[in-house]
Short mmCIF file of C-alpha atoms and ligand atoms in Angstrom, two decimals:
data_model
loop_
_atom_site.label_atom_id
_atom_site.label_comp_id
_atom_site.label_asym_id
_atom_site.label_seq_id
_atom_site.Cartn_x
_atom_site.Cartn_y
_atom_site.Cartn_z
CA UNK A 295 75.50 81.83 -48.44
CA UNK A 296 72.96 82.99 -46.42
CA UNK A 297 73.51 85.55 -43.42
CA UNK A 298 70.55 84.74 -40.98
CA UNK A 299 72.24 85.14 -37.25
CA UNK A 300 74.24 87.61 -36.19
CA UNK A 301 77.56 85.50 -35.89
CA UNK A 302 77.22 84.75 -39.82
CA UNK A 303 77.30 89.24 -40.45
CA UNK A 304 80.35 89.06 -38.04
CA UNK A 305 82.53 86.18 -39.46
CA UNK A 306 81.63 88.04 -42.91
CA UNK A 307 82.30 91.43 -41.88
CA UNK A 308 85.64 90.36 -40.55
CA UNK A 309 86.52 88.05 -43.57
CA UNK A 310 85.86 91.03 -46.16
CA UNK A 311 87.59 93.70 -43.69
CA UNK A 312 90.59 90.92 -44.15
CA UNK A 313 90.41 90.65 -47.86
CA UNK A 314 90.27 94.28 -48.27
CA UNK A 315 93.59 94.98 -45.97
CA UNK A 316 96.42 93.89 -49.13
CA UNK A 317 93.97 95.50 -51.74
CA UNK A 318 94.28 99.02 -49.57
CA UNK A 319 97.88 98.61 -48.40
CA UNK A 320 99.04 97.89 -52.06
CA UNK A 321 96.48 100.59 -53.51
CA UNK A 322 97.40 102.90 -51.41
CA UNK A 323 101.42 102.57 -51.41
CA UNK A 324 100.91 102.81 -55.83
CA UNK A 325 98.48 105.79 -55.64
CA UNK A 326 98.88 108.04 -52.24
CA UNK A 327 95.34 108.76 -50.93
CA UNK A 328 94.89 112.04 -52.26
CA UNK A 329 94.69 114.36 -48.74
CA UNK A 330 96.98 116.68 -46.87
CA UNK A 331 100.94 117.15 -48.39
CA UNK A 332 99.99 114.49 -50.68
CA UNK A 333 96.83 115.76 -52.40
CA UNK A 334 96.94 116.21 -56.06
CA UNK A 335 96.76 119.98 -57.34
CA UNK A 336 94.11 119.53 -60.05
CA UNK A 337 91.21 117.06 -58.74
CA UNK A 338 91.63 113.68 -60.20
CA UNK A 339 88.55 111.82 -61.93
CA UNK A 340 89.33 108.95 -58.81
CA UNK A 341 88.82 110.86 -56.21
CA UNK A 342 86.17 113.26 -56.86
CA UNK A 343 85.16 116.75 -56.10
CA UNK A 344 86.99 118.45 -52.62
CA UNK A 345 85.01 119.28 -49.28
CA UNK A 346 86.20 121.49 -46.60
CA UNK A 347 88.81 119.01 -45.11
CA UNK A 348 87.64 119.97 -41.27
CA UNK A 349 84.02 118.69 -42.00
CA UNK A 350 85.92 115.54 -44.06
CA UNK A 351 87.35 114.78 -40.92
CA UNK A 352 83.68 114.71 -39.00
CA UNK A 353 81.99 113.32 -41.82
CA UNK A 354 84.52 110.46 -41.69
CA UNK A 355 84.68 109.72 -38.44
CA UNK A 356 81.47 110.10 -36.67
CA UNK A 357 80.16 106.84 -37.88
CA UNK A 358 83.04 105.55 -35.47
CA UNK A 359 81.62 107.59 -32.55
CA UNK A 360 77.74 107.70 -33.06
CA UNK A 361 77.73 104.21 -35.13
CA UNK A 362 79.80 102.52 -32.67
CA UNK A 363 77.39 103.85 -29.57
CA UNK A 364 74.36 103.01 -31.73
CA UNK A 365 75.35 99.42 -32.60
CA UNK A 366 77.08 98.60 -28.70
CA UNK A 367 73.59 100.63 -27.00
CA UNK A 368 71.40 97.90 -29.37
CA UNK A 369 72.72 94.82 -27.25
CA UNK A 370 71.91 93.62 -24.23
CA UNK A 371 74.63 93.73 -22.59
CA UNK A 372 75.41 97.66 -22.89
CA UNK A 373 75.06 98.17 -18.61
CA UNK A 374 77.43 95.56 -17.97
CA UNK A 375 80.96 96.53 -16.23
CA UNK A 376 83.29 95.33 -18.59
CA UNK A 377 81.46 96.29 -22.53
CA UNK A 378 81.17 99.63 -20.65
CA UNK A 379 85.02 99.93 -19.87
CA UNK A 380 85.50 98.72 -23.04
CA UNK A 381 83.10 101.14 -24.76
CA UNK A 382 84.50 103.95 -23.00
CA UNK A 383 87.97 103.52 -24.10
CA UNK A 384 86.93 103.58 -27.88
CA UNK A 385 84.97 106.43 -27.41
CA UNK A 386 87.81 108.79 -25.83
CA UNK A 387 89.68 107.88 -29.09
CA UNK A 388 86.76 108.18 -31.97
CA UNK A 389 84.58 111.27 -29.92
CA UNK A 390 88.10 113.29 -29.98
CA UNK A 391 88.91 112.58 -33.59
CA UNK A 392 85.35 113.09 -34.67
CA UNK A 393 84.31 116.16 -33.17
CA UNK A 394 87.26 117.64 -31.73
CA UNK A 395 90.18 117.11 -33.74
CA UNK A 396 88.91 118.98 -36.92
CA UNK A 397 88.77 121.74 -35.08
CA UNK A 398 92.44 121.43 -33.62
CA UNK A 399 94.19 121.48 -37.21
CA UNK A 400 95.50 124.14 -38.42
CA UNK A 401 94.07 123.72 -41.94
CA UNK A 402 95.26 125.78 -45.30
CA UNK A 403 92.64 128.73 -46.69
CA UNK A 404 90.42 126.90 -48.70
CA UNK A 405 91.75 123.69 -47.89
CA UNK A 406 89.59 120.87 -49.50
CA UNK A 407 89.71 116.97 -49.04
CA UNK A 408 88.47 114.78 -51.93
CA UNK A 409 84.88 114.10 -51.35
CA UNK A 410 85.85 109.95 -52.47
CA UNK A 411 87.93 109.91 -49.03
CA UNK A 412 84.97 110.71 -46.46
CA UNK A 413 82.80 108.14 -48.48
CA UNK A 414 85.09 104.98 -48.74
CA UNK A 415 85.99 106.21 -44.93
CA UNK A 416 82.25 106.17 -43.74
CA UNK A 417 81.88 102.74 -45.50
CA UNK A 418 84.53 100.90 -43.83
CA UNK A 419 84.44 102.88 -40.33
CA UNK A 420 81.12 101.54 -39.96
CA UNK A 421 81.93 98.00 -41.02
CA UNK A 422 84.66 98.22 -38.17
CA UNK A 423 82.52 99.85 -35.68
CA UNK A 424 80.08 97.02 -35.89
CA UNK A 425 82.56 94.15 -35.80
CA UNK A 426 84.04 96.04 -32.52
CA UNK A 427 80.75 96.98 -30.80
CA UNK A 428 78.63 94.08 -31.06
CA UNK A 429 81.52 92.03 -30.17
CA UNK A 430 81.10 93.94 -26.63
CA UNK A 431 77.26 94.29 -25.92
CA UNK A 432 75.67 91.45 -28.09
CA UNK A 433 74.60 88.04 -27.98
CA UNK A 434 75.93 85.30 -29.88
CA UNK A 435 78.98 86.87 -30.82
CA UNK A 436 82.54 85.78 -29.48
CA UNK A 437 83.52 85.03 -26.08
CA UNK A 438 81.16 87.57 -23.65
CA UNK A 439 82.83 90.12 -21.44
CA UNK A 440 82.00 89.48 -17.48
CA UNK A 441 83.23 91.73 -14.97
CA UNK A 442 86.32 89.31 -14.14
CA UNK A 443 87.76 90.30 -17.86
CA UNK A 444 88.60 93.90 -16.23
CA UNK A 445 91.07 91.71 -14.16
CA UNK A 446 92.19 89.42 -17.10
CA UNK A 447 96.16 90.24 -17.84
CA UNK A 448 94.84 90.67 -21.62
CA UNK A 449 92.61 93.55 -20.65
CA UNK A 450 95.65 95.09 -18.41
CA UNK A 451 98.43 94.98 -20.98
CA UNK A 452 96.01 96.08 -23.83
CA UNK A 453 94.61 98.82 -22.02
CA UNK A 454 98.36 100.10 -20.93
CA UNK A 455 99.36 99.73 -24.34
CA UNK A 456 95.85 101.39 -25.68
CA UNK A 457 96.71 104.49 -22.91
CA UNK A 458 100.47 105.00 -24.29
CA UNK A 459 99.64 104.92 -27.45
CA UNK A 460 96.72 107.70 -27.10
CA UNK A 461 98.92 109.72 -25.51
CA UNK A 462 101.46 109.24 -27.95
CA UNK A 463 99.37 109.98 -31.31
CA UNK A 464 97.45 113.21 -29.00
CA UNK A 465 100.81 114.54 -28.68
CA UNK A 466 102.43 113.71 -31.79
CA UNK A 467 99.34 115.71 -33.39
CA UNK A 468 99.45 118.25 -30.83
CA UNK A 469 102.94 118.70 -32.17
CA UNK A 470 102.07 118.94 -35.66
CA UNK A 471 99.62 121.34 -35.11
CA UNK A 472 101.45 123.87 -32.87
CA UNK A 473 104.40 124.08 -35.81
CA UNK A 474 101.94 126.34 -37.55
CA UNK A 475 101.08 129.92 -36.48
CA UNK A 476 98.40 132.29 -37.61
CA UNK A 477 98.61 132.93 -40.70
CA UNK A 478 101.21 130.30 -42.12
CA UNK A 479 100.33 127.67 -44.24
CA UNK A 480 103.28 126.06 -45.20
CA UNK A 481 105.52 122.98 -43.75
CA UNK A 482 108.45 123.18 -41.37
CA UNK A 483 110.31 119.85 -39.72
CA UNK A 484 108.73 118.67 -36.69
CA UNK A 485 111.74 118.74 -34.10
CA UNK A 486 111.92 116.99 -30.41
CA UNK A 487 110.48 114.17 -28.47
CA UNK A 488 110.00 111.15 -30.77
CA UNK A 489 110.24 113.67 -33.74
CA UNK A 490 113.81 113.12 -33.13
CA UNK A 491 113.42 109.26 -33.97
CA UNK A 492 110.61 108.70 -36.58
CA UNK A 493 108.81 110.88 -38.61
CA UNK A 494 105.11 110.15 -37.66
CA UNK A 495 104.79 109.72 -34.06
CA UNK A 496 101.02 110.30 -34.89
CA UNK A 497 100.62 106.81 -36.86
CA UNK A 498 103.06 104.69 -34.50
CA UNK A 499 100.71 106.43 -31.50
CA UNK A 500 97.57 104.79 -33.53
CA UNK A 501 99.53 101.59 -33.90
CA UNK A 502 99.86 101.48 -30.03
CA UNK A 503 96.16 102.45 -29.46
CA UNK A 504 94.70 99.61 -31.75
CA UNK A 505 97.02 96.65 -31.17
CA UNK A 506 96.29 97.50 -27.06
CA UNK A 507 92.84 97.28 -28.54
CA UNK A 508 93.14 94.63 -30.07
CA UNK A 509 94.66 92.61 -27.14
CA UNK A 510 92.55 94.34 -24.49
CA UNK A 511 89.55 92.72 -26.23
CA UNK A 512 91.46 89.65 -27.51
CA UNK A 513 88.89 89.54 -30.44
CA UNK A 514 88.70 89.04 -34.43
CA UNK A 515 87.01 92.86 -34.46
CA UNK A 516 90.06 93.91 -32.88
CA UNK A 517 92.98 92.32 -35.21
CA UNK A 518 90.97 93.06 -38.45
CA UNK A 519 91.16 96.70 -37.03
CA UNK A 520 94.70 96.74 -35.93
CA UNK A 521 95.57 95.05 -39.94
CA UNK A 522 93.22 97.78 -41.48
CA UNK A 523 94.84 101.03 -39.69
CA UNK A 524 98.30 99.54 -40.41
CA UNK A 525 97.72 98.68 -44.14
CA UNK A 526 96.30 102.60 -44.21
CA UNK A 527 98.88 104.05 -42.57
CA UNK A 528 102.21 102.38 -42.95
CA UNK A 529 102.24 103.03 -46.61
CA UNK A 530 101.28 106.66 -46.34
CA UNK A 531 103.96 106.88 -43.56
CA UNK A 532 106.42 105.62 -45.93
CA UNK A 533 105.30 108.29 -48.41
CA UNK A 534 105.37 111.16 -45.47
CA UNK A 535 109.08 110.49 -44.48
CA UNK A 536 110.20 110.49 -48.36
CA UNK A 537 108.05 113.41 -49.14
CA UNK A 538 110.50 114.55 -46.07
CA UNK A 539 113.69 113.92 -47.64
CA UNK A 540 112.36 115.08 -50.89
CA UNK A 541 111.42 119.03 -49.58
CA UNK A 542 113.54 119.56 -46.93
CA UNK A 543 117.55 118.72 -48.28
CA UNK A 544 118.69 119.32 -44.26
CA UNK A 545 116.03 116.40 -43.02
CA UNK A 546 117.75 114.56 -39.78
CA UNK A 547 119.06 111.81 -41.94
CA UNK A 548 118.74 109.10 -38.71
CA UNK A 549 115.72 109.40 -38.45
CA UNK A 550 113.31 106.23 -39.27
CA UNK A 551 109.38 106.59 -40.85
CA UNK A 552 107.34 105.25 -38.42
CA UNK A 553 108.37 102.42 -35.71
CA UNK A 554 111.82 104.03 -33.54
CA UNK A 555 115.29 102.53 -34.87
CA UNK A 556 113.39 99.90 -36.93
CA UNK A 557 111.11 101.09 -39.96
N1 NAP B 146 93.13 104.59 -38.00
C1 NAP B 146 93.38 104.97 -39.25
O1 NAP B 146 93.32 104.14 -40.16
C2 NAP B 146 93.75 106.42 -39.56
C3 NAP B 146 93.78 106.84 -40.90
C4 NAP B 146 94.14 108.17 -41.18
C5 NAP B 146 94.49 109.04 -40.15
N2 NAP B 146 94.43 108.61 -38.85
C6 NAP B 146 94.85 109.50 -37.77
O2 NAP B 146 94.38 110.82 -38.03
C7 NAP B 146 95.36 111.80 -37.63
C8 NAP B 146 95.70 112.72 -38.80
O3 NAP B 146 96.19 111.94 -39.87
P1 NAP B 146 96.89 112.64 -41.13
O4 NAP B 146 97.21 111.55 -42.10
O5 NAP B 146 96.11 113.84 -41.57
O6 NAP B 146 98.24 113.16 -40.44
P2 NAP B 146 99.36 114.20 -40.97
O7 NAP B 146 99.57 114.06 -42.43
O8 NAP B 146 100.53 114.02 -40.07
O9 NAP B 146 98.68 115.66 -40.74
C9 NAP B 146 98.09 116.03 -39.54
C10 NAP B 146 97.91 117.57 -39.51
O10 NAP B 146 99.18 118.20 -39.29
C11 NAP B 146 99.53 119.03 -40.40
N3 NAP B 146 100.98 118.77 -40.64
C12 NAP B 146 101.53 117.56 -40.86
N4 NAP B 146 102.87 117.68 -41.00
C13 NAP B 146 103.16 118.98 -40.89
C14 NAP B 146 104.38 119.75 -40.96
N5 NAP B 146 105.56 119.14 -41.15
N6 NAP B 146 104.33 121.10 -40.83
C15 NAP B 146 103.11 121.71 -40.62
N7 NAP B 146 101.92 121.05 -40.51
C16 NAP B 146 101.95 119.71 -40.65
C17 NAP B 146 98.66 118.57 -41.56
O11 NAP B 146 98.45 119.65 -42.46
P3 NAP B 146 98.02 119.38 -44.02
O12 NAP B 146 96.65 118.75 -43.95
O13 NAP B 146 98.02 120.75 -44.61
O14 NAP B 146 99.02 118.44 -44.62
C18 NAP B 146 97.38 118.17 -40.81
O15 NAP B 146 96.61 119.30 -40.50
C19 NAP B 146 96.56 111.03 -37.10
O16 NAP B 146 96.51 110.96 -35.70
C20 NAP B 146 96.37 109.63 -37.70
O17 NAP B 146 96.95 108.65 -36.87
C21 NAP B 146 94.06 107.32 -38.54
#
């Protein structure tokens, strides 16, 4: 098939995003993606060589900040009320976790992330980043934001959602971060707040964020996001709250992996 307009890249970028999500989610919950508690001691042939993991994290993630504002700035649309709302909200996510988060973690001496991770991550981040910019600023593509969508109880309810849940996964890493001091490299259990219920506040925080995304744009860019983050992080939230169990023998034994009282 040919791809000559721009709906014909979308509806493809979204079908292979789809067809990807139950390859990742049952990749990833066979073969942990090798960063962080769960990264393999000697490098493994898969994933490749290690980087610093603080310039993995902007290497990764930029192409959702900078290739997001590239693609949205390219359509005509970009002055408009509502794509700017809209474009503002992703950006106070993906600037903070490109450029600002790396330098928030408090990372082991040394610490390396496998150089396979940043390059499958660019890939797909800027698959996303196109189907949810152009969505917003360009023509020919889904339904067209006016102003009146600011008003629309899809946009209210996603955007509540999309606030509570960034100020759930800030926190939750916030959290993580402060449990280290100088010098220590090691793990300790996260205690308080909605440590007390689930184990990764963090991911359930980026749940909230991108299914308010998802409705506050009511588009295909934003499900096929919302089913890609989950299939990355619900198994490796599975694998966090039995790596738990597994090192600490005193882990609060009520408490659930990643969605309160349920999962
Ligand atoms: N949208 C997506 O698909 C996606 C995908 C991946 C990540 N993210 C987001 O990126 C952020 C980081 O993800 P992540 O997988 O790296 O999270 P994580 O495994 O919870 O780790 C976050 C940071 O906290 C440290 N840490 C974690 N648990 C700790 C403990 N018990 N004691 C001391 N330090 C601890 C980690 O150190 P170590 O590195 O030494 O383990 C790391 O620096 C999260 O907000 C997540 O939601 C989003």
């Amino acid at each position: 098939m040919e791809l000559t307009s721009p709906a014909q890249w979308y509806g493809a970028a979204f079908w292979l995003i789809l067809g990807l999500c139950p390859l990742v989610f049952g990749g990833l919950l066979l073969l942990p993606a090798s960063y962080g508690r769960h990264k393999k001691d000697k490098p493994h042939w898969l994933w490749g060589p290690g980087i610093p993991t603080r310039w993995a994290w902007v290497i990764m993630e930029a192409p959702s900040s900078l290739g997001f504002a590239v693609i949205y700035l390219w359509g005509p649309h970009r002055f408009e009320p509502a794509p700017l709302v809209l474009f503002l909200m992703w950006q106070s996510h993906y600037f903070q976790r490109s450029f600002i988060f790396p330098f928030l973690i408090k990372t082991r001496p040394g610490d390396t992330t496998p150089v396979s991770i940043p390059v499958m991550a660019v890939s797909s981040n800027l698959v996303i980043s196109f189907l949810n910019a152009a969505i917003l600023s360009w023509d020919g593509i889904g339904r067209g934001y006016a102003t009146a969508w600011l008003w629309d109880p899809r946009f209210i309810v996603g955007a509540i959602v999309f606030v509570i849940g960034y100020r759930t996964n800030r926190k939750a890493d916030a959290m993580l971060a402060a449990l280290r001091k100088p010098g220590e490299t090691g793990y300790k259990i996260p205690r308080g707040w909605l440590y007390d219920k689930i184990s990764c506040p963090n991911y359930f925080g980026e749940f909230l964020v991108w299914t308010g995304w998802a409705i506050a744009t009511w588009s295909p860019g934003g499900v096929a996001f919302l089913l890609w983050t989950l299939a990355n992080l619900l198994p490796r939230a599975l694998q966090n709250h039995r790596w738990y169990h597994q090192k600490f023998p005193d882990y609060p034994p009520q408490r659930k992996a990643v969605i309160p009282y349920l999962l």
